Coordinates of C-alpha atoms (C1' of nucleotides) in Angstrom, one line a residue:
Chain A
M1 CA 10.8 25.0 6.3
A2 CA 13.8 24.3 4.1
N3 CA 14.3 21.2 2.0
T4 CA 16.0 18.8 4.4
S5 CA 16.3 16.2 1.8
T6 CA 19.3 14.5 0.3
L7 CA 17.6 14.5 -3.1
G8 CA 17.8 17.1 -5.7
R9 CA 14.8 19.2 -6.4
T10 CA 14.2 20.0 -10.0
T11 CA 11.5 20.0 -12.7
L12 CA 11.3 16.6 -14.1
L13 CA 9.2 16.7 -17.2
D14 CA 7.5 19.3 -19.2
R15 CA 5.4 17.7 -21.8
Q16 CA 1.9 16.4 -20.8
D17 CA 1.4 14.1 -23.7
G18 CA 2.8 11.0 -22.1
R19 CA 6.2 11.1 -23.8
S20 CA 8.6 11.9 -21.2
Q21 CA 11.2 14.5 -22.0
V22 CA 14.2 15.8 -20.4
V23 CA 14.0 19.4 -19.4
A24 CA 17.7 19.8 -19.6
P25 CA 20.4 17.5 -20.4
F26 CA 21.6 15.6 -17.4
D27 CA 24.6 17.2 -15.7
P28 CA 25.3 15.8 -12.3
S29 CA 27.5 18.6 -11.3
S30 CA 24.8 21.2 -11.8
E31 CA 21.5 20.0 -10.4
G32 CA 22.0 16.5 -9.1
V33 CA 23.6 15.3 -5.9
P34 CA 26.9 13.6 -5.8
P35 CA 26.4 9.9 -5.7
R36 CA 26.4 8.5 -2.2
G37 CA 27.7 5.1 -3.0
R38 CA 30.9 3.4 -2.4
G39 CA 32.9 5.3 -5.0
S40 CA 32.9 8.8 -3.6
G41 CA 33.2 9.2 0.2
T42 CA 29.7 9.4 1.8
L43 CA 29.5 12.6 3.7
P44 CA 29.2 11.7 7.4
G45 CA 27.5 15.0 8.2
R46 CA 23.7 15.1 8.4
D47 CA 23.2 13.5 5.0
A48 CA 19.9 11.7 5.1
P49 CA 18.1 13.3 8.0
A50 CA 14.6 11.9 8.1
G51 CA 15.8 8.4 7.3
H52 CA 16.3 6.2 4.6
L53 CA 16.3 6.9 0.9
H54 CA 13.4 4.7 0.1
G55 CA 11.1 6.7 2.3
E56 CA 12.3 10.0 1.0
V57 CA 12.0 8.9 -2.6
L58 CA 8.5 7.6 -1.9
T59 CA 7.4 10.9 -0.5
R60 CA 9.0 12.8 -3.2
L61 CA 7.4 10.7 -5.9
R62 CA 4.1 10.9 -4.3
D63 CA 4.4 14.7 -4.4
Y64 CA 5.5 14.6 -8.0
I65 CA 2.4 12.7 -8.9
V66 CA 0.0 14.6 -6.8
E67 CA 1.4 17.9 -8.0
G68 CA 1.1 16.7 -11.5
E69 CA 4.8 17.1 -12.2
L70 CA 4.6 13.5 -13.4
P71 CA 1.6 13.9 -15.6
A72 CA -1.2 11.3 -15.6
G73 CA -0.7 8.5 -18.1
A74 CA 2.9 9.3 -18.5
R75 CA 5.5 6.6 -18.3
V76 CA 7.7 6.9 -15.1
P77 CA 11.2 7.3 -16.4
E78 CA 13.1 5.2 -14.1
R79 CA 16.5 6.1 -15.3
L80 CA 15.9 9.7 -15.5
L81 CA 14.4 9.9 -12.1
C82 CA 17.4 8.1 -10.7
E83 CA 19.7 10.7 -12.2
R84 CA 17.6 13.6 -11.1
L85 CA 17.3 12.3 -7.6
G86 CA 20.9 11.2 -7.4
I87 CA 20.1 7.6 -6.4
S88 CA 20.3 4.2 -7.8
R89 CA 17.4 2.3 -9.2
T90 CA 17.0 0.0 -6.2
P91 CA 15.3 2.5 -3.8
L92 CA 13.4 4.0 -6.6
R93 CA 12.0 0.7 -7.7
E94 CA 11.0 0.0 -4.1
A95 CA 9.1 3.2 -4.0
L96 CA 7.4 2.5 -7.2
K97 CA 6.1 -0.8 -5.8
V98 CA 4.6 1.0 -2.9
L99 CA 3.0 3.6 -5.1
A100 CA 1.5 0.9 -7.1
A101 CA 0.1 -0.6 -4.0
E102 CA -1.4 2.8 -3.1
G103 CA -3.0 3.0 -6.5
L104 CA -1.1 6.0 -7.7
I105 CA 0.7 4.2 -10.6
D106 CA 0.3 1.1 -12.6
L107 CA 3.0 -1.4 -12.9
L108 CA 3.1 -3.1 -16.3
P109 CA 5.2 -6.2 -16.2
N110 CA 8.4 -5.7 -18.1
R111 CA 7.0 -2.4 -19.3
G112 CA 7.6 0.0 -16.6
A113 CA 5.4 2.1 -14.5
R114 CA 2.8 4.6 -15.7
V115 CA 1.1 7.3 -13.7
R116 CA -2.4 6.1 -13.2
R117 CA -4.9 8.0 -15.2
L118 CA -7.8 9.3 -13.2
D119 CA -10.8 8.9 -15.4
E120 CA -14.2 10.0 -14.3
S121 CA -15.5 6.6 -13.2
E122 CA -12.6 6.2 -10.9
L123 CA -13.0 9.7 -9.5
I124 CA -16.6 8.8 -8.7
E125 CA -15.4 5.7 -6.9
L126 CA -12.8 7.7 -4.9
F127 CA -15.3 10.3 -3.9
D128 CA -17.7 7.6 -2.7
V129 CA -15.0 5.9 -0.7
M130 CA -14.0 9.2 0.7
G131 CA -17.7 9.7 1.6
G132 CA -17.8 6.4 3.3
L133 CA -14.7 7.2 5.3
E134 CA -16.0 10.5 6.3
A135 CA -19.4 9.0 7.2
L136 CA -17.5 6.6 9.4
A137 CA -15.4 9.4 10.9
G138 CA -18.6 11.3 11.7
R139 CA -20.1 8.4 13.5
L140 CA -17.0 7.6 15.5
A141 CA -16.5 11.3 16.3
C142 CA -20.0 11.4 17.8
E143 CA -18.9 8.6 20.2
N144 CA -15.6 10.2 21.1
L145 CA -16.0 13.9 20.8
T146 CA -15.1 16.0 23.8
D147 CA -16.7 19.4 24.4
V148 CA -13.3 20.9 23.6
D149 CA -13.2 19.1 20.3
F150 CA -16.7 20.4 19.5
D151 CA -15.9 24.0 20.5
A152 CA -13.0 23.9 18.1
I153 CA -15.0 22.6 15.3
E154 CA -17.8 25.1 16.1
R155 CA -15.3 28.0 15.9
L156 CA -14.0 26.7 12.5
H157 CA -17.6 26.5 11.4
H158 CA -18.4 30.1 12.3
E159 CA -15.2 31.3 10.8
M160 CA -16.1 29.5 7.6
Y161 CA -19.4 31.1 7.6
G162 CA -17.7 34.4 7.8
H163 CA -15.7 33.5 4.7
Y164 CA -18.9 32.4 3.0
L165 CA -20.6 35.7 3.7
R166 CA -17.6 37.6 2.3
R167 CA -17.4 35.2 -0.6
D168 CA -13.8 34.5 0.3
L169 CA -13.3 31.2 -1.5
H170 CA -9.8 30.7 -0.3
G171 CA -10.6 31.1 3.4
Y172 CA -13.7 29.1 3.0
F173 CA -11.8 26.1 1.5
A174 CA -9.2 26.2 4.2
C175 CA -11.8 26.2 7.0
N176 CA -13.8 23.5 5.2
Q177 CA -10.9 21.3 4.9
A178 CA -9.9 21.9 8.5
I179 CA -13.4 20.9 9.7
H180 CA -13.5 17.7 7.8
Q181 CA -10.0 16.8 9.1
A182 CA -11.0 17.7 12.6
I183 CA -13.9 15.2 12.4
V184 CA -11.6 12.6 11.1
T185 CA -9.2 13.3 13.9
A186 CA -12.0 13.4 16.5
A187 CA -12.8 9.8 15.4
R188 CA -9.7 8.8 17.2
N189 CA -9.0 5.9 15.0
A190 CA -5.4 6.0 13.6
T191 CA -6.2 3.3 11.0
L192 CA -9.0 5.4 9.7
S193 CA -6.9 8.6 9.7
A194 CA -4.1 6.9 7.7
T195 CA -6.6 5.4 5.2
Y196 CA -8.3 8.8 4.8
A197 CA -5.0 10.5 4.2
T198 CA -4.1 8.0 1.4
F199 CA -7.4 8.5 -0.4
A200 CA -7.3 12.3 0.1
G201 CA -4.0 12.2 -1.8
R202 CA -5.4 10.2 -4.6
V203 CA -8.4 12.6 -4.9
R204 CA -6.3 15.6 -4.7
R205 CA -4.7 14.6 -8.0
A206 CA -7.9 15.4 -9.8
R207 CA -7.7 19.0 -9.2
Y208 CA -11.4 19.3 -10.1
S209 CA -12.3 22.9 -10.1
A210 CA -14.6 23.2 -7.2
N211 CA -15.3 26.7 -8.2
L212 CA -18.1 27.6 -5.8
D213 CA -18.2 31.1 -7.1
A214 CA -19.4 29.8 -10.4
D215 CA -22.0 27.7 -8.6
R216 CA -23.7 29.8 -6.0
D217 CA -26.4 27.4 -5.5
R218 CA -24.0 24.7 -4.5
W219 CA -22.1 27.1 -2.2
G220 CA -25.3 27.8 -0.3
E221 CA -26.3 24.2 -0.2
A222 CA -22.8 23.3 1.1
M223 CA -23.1 25.8 3.8
R224 CA -26.5 24.5 4.8
E225 CA -25.1 21.0 4.9
H226 CA -22.4 22.2 7.2
E227 CA -25.0 23.6 9.5
E228 CA -26.5 20.2 9.6
I229 CA -23.2 18.6 10.2
L230 CA -22.5 20.9 13.1
D231 CA -26.0 20.3 14.6
A232 CA -25.7 16.5 14.3
L233 CA -22.3 16.7 15.8
H234 CA -23.6 18.8 18.7
R235 CA -26.4 16.2 19.3
R236 CA -23.8 13.4 19.0
A237 CA -26.2 11.9 16.4
G238 CA -23.8 9.5 14.8
A239 CA -25.9 7.7 12.3
E240 CA -27.5 10.9 11.2
L241 CA -24.2 12.7 10.9
S242 CA -22.9 9.7 8.9
D243 CA -25.7 10.0 6.5
I244 CA -25.2 13.8 6.1
L245 CA -21.5 13.4 5.5
F246 CA -21.9 10.9 2.8
R247 CA -24.4 13.0 1.0
H248 CA -22.3 16.0 1.5
L249 CA -19.5 14.4 -0.4
R250 CA -21.8 13.2 -3.1
N251 CA -23.1 16.6 -3.7
K252 CA -19.6 17.9 -3.7
Y253 CA -18.7 15.5 -6.4
R254 CA -21.8 16.4 -8.4
S255 CA -21.0 20.0 -8.4
A256 CA -17.5 19.4 -9.4
A257 CA -18.6 17.0 -12.2
R258 CA -21.2 19.6 -13.4
Q259 CA -18.5 22.2 -13.7
T260 CA -16.2 19.9 -15.5
A261 CA -18.9 19.0 -17.9
E262 CA -19.6 22.7 -18.6
R263 CA -15.9 23.4 -19.2
V264 CA -15.7 20.4 -21.5
Q265 CA -18.7 21.7 -23.4
A266 CA -17.3 25.2 -23.7
K267 CA -13.9 24.0 -24.8
P268 CA -13.8 20.3 -25.8
V269 CA -10.5 18.6 -24.9
H270 CA -9.2 15.2 -25.6
D271 CA -7.7 14.7 -22.2
L272 CA -10.4 12.4 -21.0
T273 CA -9.5 9.5 -23.1
Chain R
M1 CA -4.9 -26.2 -9.0
A2 CA -1.4 -27.1 -8.1
N3 CA 1.3 -24.8 -7.0
T4 CA 2.2 -23.0 -10.1
S5 CA 4.8 -20.9 -8.3
T6 CA 8.5 -20.8 -8.8
L7 CA 9.0 -20.6 -5.2
G8 CA 9.5 -23.3 -2.7
R9 CA 6.7 -24.1 -0.2
T10 CA 8.0 -25.0 3.2
T11 CA 7.4 -24.2 6.8
L12 CA 9.4 -21.2 7.8
L13 CA 9.4 -20.8 11.5
D14 CA 8.2 -22.8 14.3
R15 CA 8.5 -20.8 17.5
Q16 CA 6.0 -18.2 18.3
D17 CA 8.1 -16.3 20.8
G18 CA 9.5 -13.8 18.4
R19 CA 12.8 -15.4 17.9
S20 CA 13.0 -16.8 14.5
Q21 CA 14.2 -20.3 14.2
V22 CA 15.2 -22.4 11.3
V23 CA 13.0 -25.5 11.1
A24 CA 15.7 -27.4 9.3
P25 CA 19.2 -26.3 8.3
F26 CA 19.2 -24.9 4.8
D27 CA 19.8 -27.2 2.0
P28 CA 19.1 -25.9 -1.4
S29 CA 19.1 -29.4 -2.9
S30 CA 16.3 -30.7 -0.7
E31 CA 13.7 -28.0 -0.1
G32 CA 14.7 -24.9 -1.9
V33 CA 14.6 -24.1 -5.6
P34 CA 17.7 -23.9 -7.8
P35 CA 18.8 -20.3 -8.0
R36 CA 17.4 -18.7 -11.1
G37 CA 20.2 -16.2 -11.7
R38 CA 22.8 -16.0 -14.3
G39 CA 25.0 -18.7 -12.8
S40 CA 22.7 -21.7 -13.4
G41 CA 20.9 -21.7 -16.7
T42 CA 17.5 -20.2 -16.2
L43 CA 15.0 -22.7 -17.3
P44 CA 13.1 -21.3 -20.3
G45 CA 10.1 -23.6 -19.7
R46 CA 7.1 -22.1 -17.9
D47 CA 9.1 -20.8 -15.0
A48 CA 7.4 -17.9 -13.6
P49 CA 3.9 -18.3 -14.8
A50 CA 1.7 -15.8 -13.1
G51 CA 4.3 -13.1 -13.5
H52 CA 7.1 -11.5 -11.8
L53 CA 8.9 -12.6 -8.8
H54 CA 8.0 -9.6 -6.8
G55 CA 4.3 -10.2 -7.1
E56 CA 4.6 -13.8 -6.2
V57 CA 6.7 -13.1 -3.2
L58 CA 4.3 -10.5 -2.1
T59 CA 1.3 -12.9 -2.3
R60 CA 3.3 -15.6 -0.6
L61 CA 4.5 -13.4 2.3
R62 CA 1.0 -12.1 2.8
D63 CA -0.2 -15.6 3.1
Y64 CA 2.6 -16.4 5.6
I65 CA 1.6 -13.5 7.7
V66 CA -2.1 -14.0 7.6
E67 CA -1.8 -17.8 8.2
G68 CA 0.4 -17.1 11.1
E69 CA 3.5 -18.9 9.7
L70 CA 5.3 -15.7 10.3
P71 CA 4.1 -15.1 13.9
A72 CA 3.0 -11.6 15.0
G73 CA 5.8 -9.7 16.5
A74 CA 8.5 -11.8 15.0
R75 CA 11.3 -10.4 13.1
V76 CA 11.1 -11.2 9.3
P77 CA 14.2 -13.2 8.6
E78 CA 15.3 -11.7 5.3
R79 CA 18.1 -14.0 4.6
L80 CA 16.2 -17.1 5.6
L81 CA 13.3 -16.2 3.5
C82 CA 15.5 -15.6 0.5
E83 CA 17.0 -19.0 0.8
R84 CA 13.6 -20.7 1.4
L85 CA 12.0 -19.0 -1.6
G86 CA 15.0 -19.3 -3.7
I87 CA 15.3 -15.7 -4.6
S88 CA 17.6 -12.8 -3.9
R89 CA 17.0 -10.0 -1.5
T90 CA 15.9 -7.5 -4.1
P91 CA 12.4 -8.8 -4.8
L92 CA 11.9 -9.8 -1.2
R93 CA 12.7 -6.3 0.0
E94 CA 10.4 -4.8 -2.6
A95 CA 7.6 -7.0 -1.2
L96 CA 8.4 -6.0 2.3
K97 CA 8.0 -2.4 1.5
V98 CA 4.6 -3.1 0.0
L99 CA 3.5 -5.2 3.0
A100 CA 4.6 -2.3 5.2
A101 CA 2.4 0.1 3.2
E102 CA -0.5 -2.3 3.7
G103 CA 0.1 -2.3 7.4
L104 CA 1.0 -5.9 7.8
I105 CA 4.5 -5.4 8.9
D106 CA 6.5 -2.6 10.5
L107 CA 9.8 -1.5 8.9
L108 CA 12.3 -0.4 11.5
P109 CA 15.1 1.6 9.9
N110 CA 18.3 -0.3 9.8
R111 CA 16.7 -2.9 12.0
G112 CA 14.7 -5.0 9.7
A113 CA 11.0 -5.8 9.5
R114 CA 8.7 -7.2 12.2
V115 CA 5.3 -8.7 11.7
R116 CA 3.0 -6.2 13.1
R117 CA 1.4 -7.1 16.4
L118 CA -2.3 -6.9 16.4
D119 CA -3.2 -5.6 19.8
E120 CA -6.7 -5.1 20.9
S121 CA -6.9 -1.4 20.2
E122 CA -5.9 -1.9 16.7
L123 CA -8.3 -4.7 16.2
I124 CA -11.1 -2.3 17.3
E125 CA -9.9 0.2 14.8
L126 CA -9.8 -2.4 12.0
F127 CA -13.3 -3.6 12.9
D128 CA -14.6 -0.1 12.8
V129 CA -13.1 0.6 9.5
M130 CA -14.4 -2.6 8.1
G131 CA -17.8 -1.6 9.5
G132 CA -17.5 1.8 7.8
L133 CA -16.6 0.1 4.5
E134 CA -19.4 -2.3 4.8
A135 CA -21.8 0.5 5.6
L136 CA -20.6 2.2 2.5
A137 CA -21.0 -1.0 0.5
G138 CA -24.5 -1.4 1.7
R139 CA -25.5 2.1 0.7
L140 CA -24.0 1.8 -2.8
A141 CA -25.4 -1.7 -3.2
C142 CA -28.9 -0.2 -2.6
E143 CA -28.2 2.1 -5.4
N144 CA -26.9 -0.5 -7.8
L145 CA -28.5 -3.7 -6.9
T146 CA -30.2 -5.6 -9.6
D147 CA -33.1 -8.0 -8.9
V148 CA -30.8 -10.9 -9.8
D149 CA -28.2 -9.6 -7.4
F150 CA -30.9 -9.5 -4.7
D151 CA -32.2 -12.9 -5.4
A152 CA -28.7 -14.4 -5.1
I153 CA -28.2 -12.7 -1.7
E154 CA -31.7 -13.8 -0.6
R155 CA -30.8 -17.4 -1.5
L156 CA -27.7 -17.2 0.5
H157 CA -29.5 -15.7 3.3
H158 CA -32.0 -18.6 3.4
E159 CA -29.3 -21.1 3.1
M160 CA -27.5 -19.5 6.0
Y161 CA -30.7 -19.6 8.0
G162 CA -30.8 -23.4 7.4
H163 CA -27.3 -23.7 8.8
Y164 CA -28.4 -21.6 11.7
L165 CA -31.3 -23.9 12.5
R166 CA -29.0 -26.9 12.2
R167 CA -26.3 -25.2 14.2
D168 CA -23.9 -25.8 11.4
L169 CA -21.3 -23.3 12.3
H170 CA -19.1 -24.0 9.3
G171 CA -21.8 -23.6 6.8
Y172 CA -23.1 -20.6 8.5
F173 CA -19.8 -18.8 8.4
A174 CA -19.4 -19.6 4.7
C175 CA -22.8 -18.2 3.8
N176 CA -22.3 -15.2 6.1
Q177 CA -19.0 -14.3 4.4
A178 CA -20.5 -14.8 1.0
I179 CA -23.3 -12.5 1.8
H180 CA -21.1 -9.7 3.0
Q181 CA -18.8 -10.2 0.0
A182 CA -21.9 -10.1 -2.3
I183 CA -22.9 -6.8 -0.8
V184 CA -19.5 -5.3 -1.4
T185 CA -19.5 -6.7 -4.9
A186 CA -23.0 -5.3 -5.6
A187 CA -21.7 -1.8 -4.6
R188 CA -19.9 -2.0 -8.0
N189 CA -17.0 0.1 -6.8
A190 CA -13.6 -1.5 -7.6
T191 CA -11.8 0.8 -5.3
L192 CA -14.0 0.0 -2.5
S193 CA -13.6 -3.7 -3.2
A194 CA -9.9 -3.6 -3.2
T195 CA -9.7 -1.6 0.0
Y196 CA -12.2 -3.9 1.6
A197 CA -10.0 -6.9 0.6
T198 CA -6.9 -5.3 2.1
F199 CA -8.6 -4.8 5.5
A200 CA -10.3 -8.1 5.4
G201 CA -6.7 -9.6 5.2
R202 CA -5.6 -7.6 8.1
V203 CA -8.5 -8.6 10.3
R204 CA -8.2 -12.2 9.3
R205 CA -4.9 -12.4 11.0
A206 CA -6.6 -11.9 14.3
R207 CA -8.2 -15.3 14.2
Y208 CA -10.5 -14.2 17.0
S209 CA -12.7 -17.1 18.0
A210 CA -16.0 -16.1 16.8
N211 CA -17.4 -19.2 18.4
L212 CA -21.0 -18.6 18.1
D213 CA -21.8 -21.9 19.6
A214 CA -20.5 -20.6 22.8
D215 CA -22.6 -17.5 22.5
R216 CA -26.0 -18.5 21.5
D217 CA -27.4 -15.1 22.3
R218 CA -25.1 -13.5 19.7
W219 CA -25.9 -16.0 17.1
G220 CA -29.6 -15.4 17.4
E221 CA -28.9 -11.7 17.4
A222 CA -26.6 -11.9 14.4
M223 CA -29.4 -13.8 12.5
R224 CA -31.9 -11.2 13.4
E225 CA -29.6 -8.5 12.1
H226 CA -29.2 -10.4 8.9
E227 CA -33.0 -10.4 8.6
E228 CA -32.8 -6.6 8.9
I229 CA -30.0 -6.4 6.3
L230 CA -32.0 -8.5 3.8
D231 CA -35.1 -6.4 4.4
A232 CA -33.3 -3.1 4.0
L233 CA -31.6 -4.4 0.9
H234 CA -35.0 -5.4 -0.5
R235 CA -36.3 -2.0 0.1
R236 CA -33.2 -0.4 -1.2
A237 CA -33.0 1.6 2.0
G238 CA -29.4 2.7 1.7
A239 CA -28.9 4.9 4.7
E240 CA -30.8 2.4 6.9
L241 CA -28.8 -0.6 5.6
S242 CA -25.6 1.4 6.1
D243 CA -26.5 1.9 9.8
I244 CA -27.4 -1.8 10.3
L245 CA -24.2 -3.0 8.8
F246 CA -22.0 -0.8 10.9
R247 CA -23.8 -1.9 14.1
H248 CA -23.7 -5.5 12.9
L249 CA -19.9 -5.3 12.6
R250 CA -19.7 -3.6 16.0
N251 CA -21.7 -6.4 17.6
K252 CA -19.6 -8.9 16.0
Y253 CA -16.5 -7.4 17.5
R254 CA -18.1 -7.1 20.9
S255 CA -19.0 -10.8 20.9
A256 CA -15.5 -11.7 19.8
A257 CA -13.9 -9.5 22.4
R258 CA -16.1 -10.9 25.1
Q259 CA -15.0 -14.4 24.2
T260 CA -11.4 -13.5 24.1
A261 CA -11.8 -11.9 27.5
E262 CA -13.3 -15.1 28.9
R263 CA -10.6 -17.1 27.5
V264 CA -8.0 -14.8 29.0
Q265 CA -9.7 -15.0 32.3
A266 CA -9.7 -18.7 32.2
K267 CA -6.1 -19.0 31.2
P268 CA -4.2 -15.8 31.6
V269 CA -1.5 -15.4 29.0
H270 CA 1.2 -12.8 28.5
D271 CA 0.9 -12.6 24.8
L272 CA -0.9 -9.2 25.0
T273 CA 2.2 -7.2 25.8
Chain M
dG1 C1' 4.3 4.3 -49.9
dC2 C1' 3.0 0.8 -46.4
dG3 C1' 3.8 -3.1 -43.7
dC4 C1' 6.9 -6.9 -42.1
dC5 C1' 11.0 -8.8 -40.3
dC6 C1' 15.2 -8.5 -38.2
dT7 C1' 18.8 -6.2 -35.5
dA8 C1' 20.5 -2.8 -32.1
dA9 C1' 19.5 0.0 -28.3
dA10 C1' 17.2 0.8 -24.3
dA11 C1' 14.5 -0.6 -20.3
dT12 C1' 13.4 -3.9 -17.0
dG13 C1' 13.9 -7.8 -13.4
dC14 C1' 16.8 -9.7 -10.6
dA15 C1' 21.3 -11.1 -8.5
dT16 C1' 25.3 -9.7 -6.5
dT17 C1' 28.5 -6.6 -4.3
dC18 C1' 29.8 -2.9 -1.3
dA19 C1' 29.5 0.4 2.6
dT20 C1' 27.2 1.0 7.2
dT21 C1' 24.8 0.0 10.9
dT22 C1' 23.3 -3.0 14.3
dT23 C1' 23.9 -7.1 17.0
dT24 C1' 26.5 -10.5 19.3
dC25 C1' 29.6 -12.0 22.5
dA26 C1' 34.3 -12.5 24.4
dG27 C1' 37.1 -10.3 27.6
dG28 C1' 38.2 -7.1 31.1
dC29 C1' 36.8 -4.3 35.0
dC30 C1' 34.3 -3.2 39.1
Chain Q
dG1 C1' 28.6 -12.4 39.4
dG2 C1' 27.1 -8.4 36.8
dC3 C1' 28.2 -4.7 33.7
dC4 C1' 30.7 -2.1 30.5
dT5 C1' 33.9 -2.1 26.3
dG6 C1' 35.0 -3.3 21.8
dA7 C1' 35.9 -6.0 18.0
dA8 C1' 34.0 -9.6 15.0
dA9 C1' 29.9 -11.2 12.8
dA10 C1' 25.5 -10.6 10.9
dA11 C1' 22.0 -7.7 9.0
dT12 C1' 20.6 -3.8 6.4
dG13 C1' 20.6 -0.1 2.7
dA14 C1' 21.8 1.0 -1.6
dA15 C1' 24.8 0.6 -6.0
dT16 C1' 26.2 -2.0 -9.7
dG17 C1' 26.2 -5.7 -13.0
dC18 C1' 24.1 -9.2 -15.9
dA19 C1' 20.3 -11.7 -18.5
dT20 C1' 16.0 -11.0 -20.6
dT21 C1' 12.4 -8.5 -22.6
dT22 C1' 10.6 -4.7 -24.9
dT23 C1' 11.0 -0.9 -27.9
dA24 C1' 13.0 1.7 -31.8
dG25 C1' 14.9 1.8 -36.4
dG26 C1' 16.2 0.3 -40.8
dG27 C1' 16.1 -2.5 -44.7
dC28 C1' 13.4 -5.3 -47.5
dG29 C1' 9.5 -7.0 -50.1
dC30 C1' 5.0 -6.1 -51.7

DNA sequence: GCGCCCTAAAATGCATTCATTTTTCAGGCC
DNA sequence: GGCCTGAAAAATGAATGCATTTTAGGGCGC
């Protein structure tokens, strides 16, 4: 699917030390998009397809942050982004306000926006909230699950088990995520789904190395937990499933944290200010 | 504490039928605030104390919506609000974007903002999410609760019981809310607290008549549930408390819905489009 | 050399202005 | 009378401009 956006798509920053740096000097004629405003004639042809600049910018910035293109802790270069995206500051600033509300950036009064740094304590908090949301999803799913829903999840489960046996980490992850998402969807609560998606975005930024290959014990444990999940789901045991899911997330975090610790021990870094 | 705000404080709308209506013709010299901009000299003395217009406007609008001053379903009159608040459209629009992200208003492209209508199905969703968050809070509280924390909650509980015996609805509600808030606080998870606060705001709009006086059975049941809550908290039984809290919220909703239904039956309305 | 003060440049907050879209409503047609 | 048409009015989205604050340098004194 092609880029249907009005906005330019370029690398923004290169340095990770918090000092923003232009990758290449600004040249509107090369990378940017002709300004839409009053001066030049706004093209009438499918210009802003999805809708309005603000929403597009919002999506784009979210991606930049989640993908790490705007590094954590870095100041968000308002001016530069405007040039890169070929827009004025107004829609950008609107998007920044929303991102701040979502918890992705901090807005310092009169001192601009900074990409929120995800320290360990906040990551714990996020994982716990995710655990709480999944626990809720599990409970609601038990109330609303159709047999068709269950069959689909069961299929995913068995497929995932196959990946587990073959030690196919990639396939395993895909199925794993699909199962969790299916449970949330089966909860049939749009508010929950939206909230879950927001937090999933915030967690995804962490890019913790859930390298199950390096943690065979955890992989087996996770698989066993998923057996329990499927079983509880089958029995429509809401409270039980709720509990399993929360602990599942907790264990997932613990494994990730353990690995992070090991990596830090092996090669100490100063990233965790 | 007085109104430390820059912004005027006036009634905005009077009609509840979705058509916004000016209460009184606009007259900057009477109700409004002198424009801050370049034209008139911006007062140097403590003008915007808390901080920046955007944040203040945001808080103010949230209040307007939660308090019902901006009725559900009504269009948000951008121009009028600007005049009333004595600001330009820029900060207002920024605030609207954030409110939309919070789920309080809908933003229709090119067609302005409307206060989100809270229909029954969404109220169910919100209650369930609140239940899930409280369930999480209970679980975490059990992990982190100090004896001092517990004692404080126990005191609140007994105070609430006193109100219950005396059929003091007001005092009961106050204690009830304080207990639930204390549990969330005891979870010691700032992310959870913030999320909880957001949803609490959204639910508060509903102003469902949780008239326990008219539902004695529920009141007794609620009190019994709170006994269980306190007991589970005392035993630090996280999973159990989690379950109780979710069901507690469910029952609370059911009671509210039952009363709403009775009221509708008594006096049918067409508000629930 | 190091820190402080002062000035210039940049960034930020908000107001204002411009271009478009939507809405309103008067007039004409059926 | 009701309904469509279309132009004027209002509302919206975004750009630009101005005032203020913050930041970056540079000169000065210690």
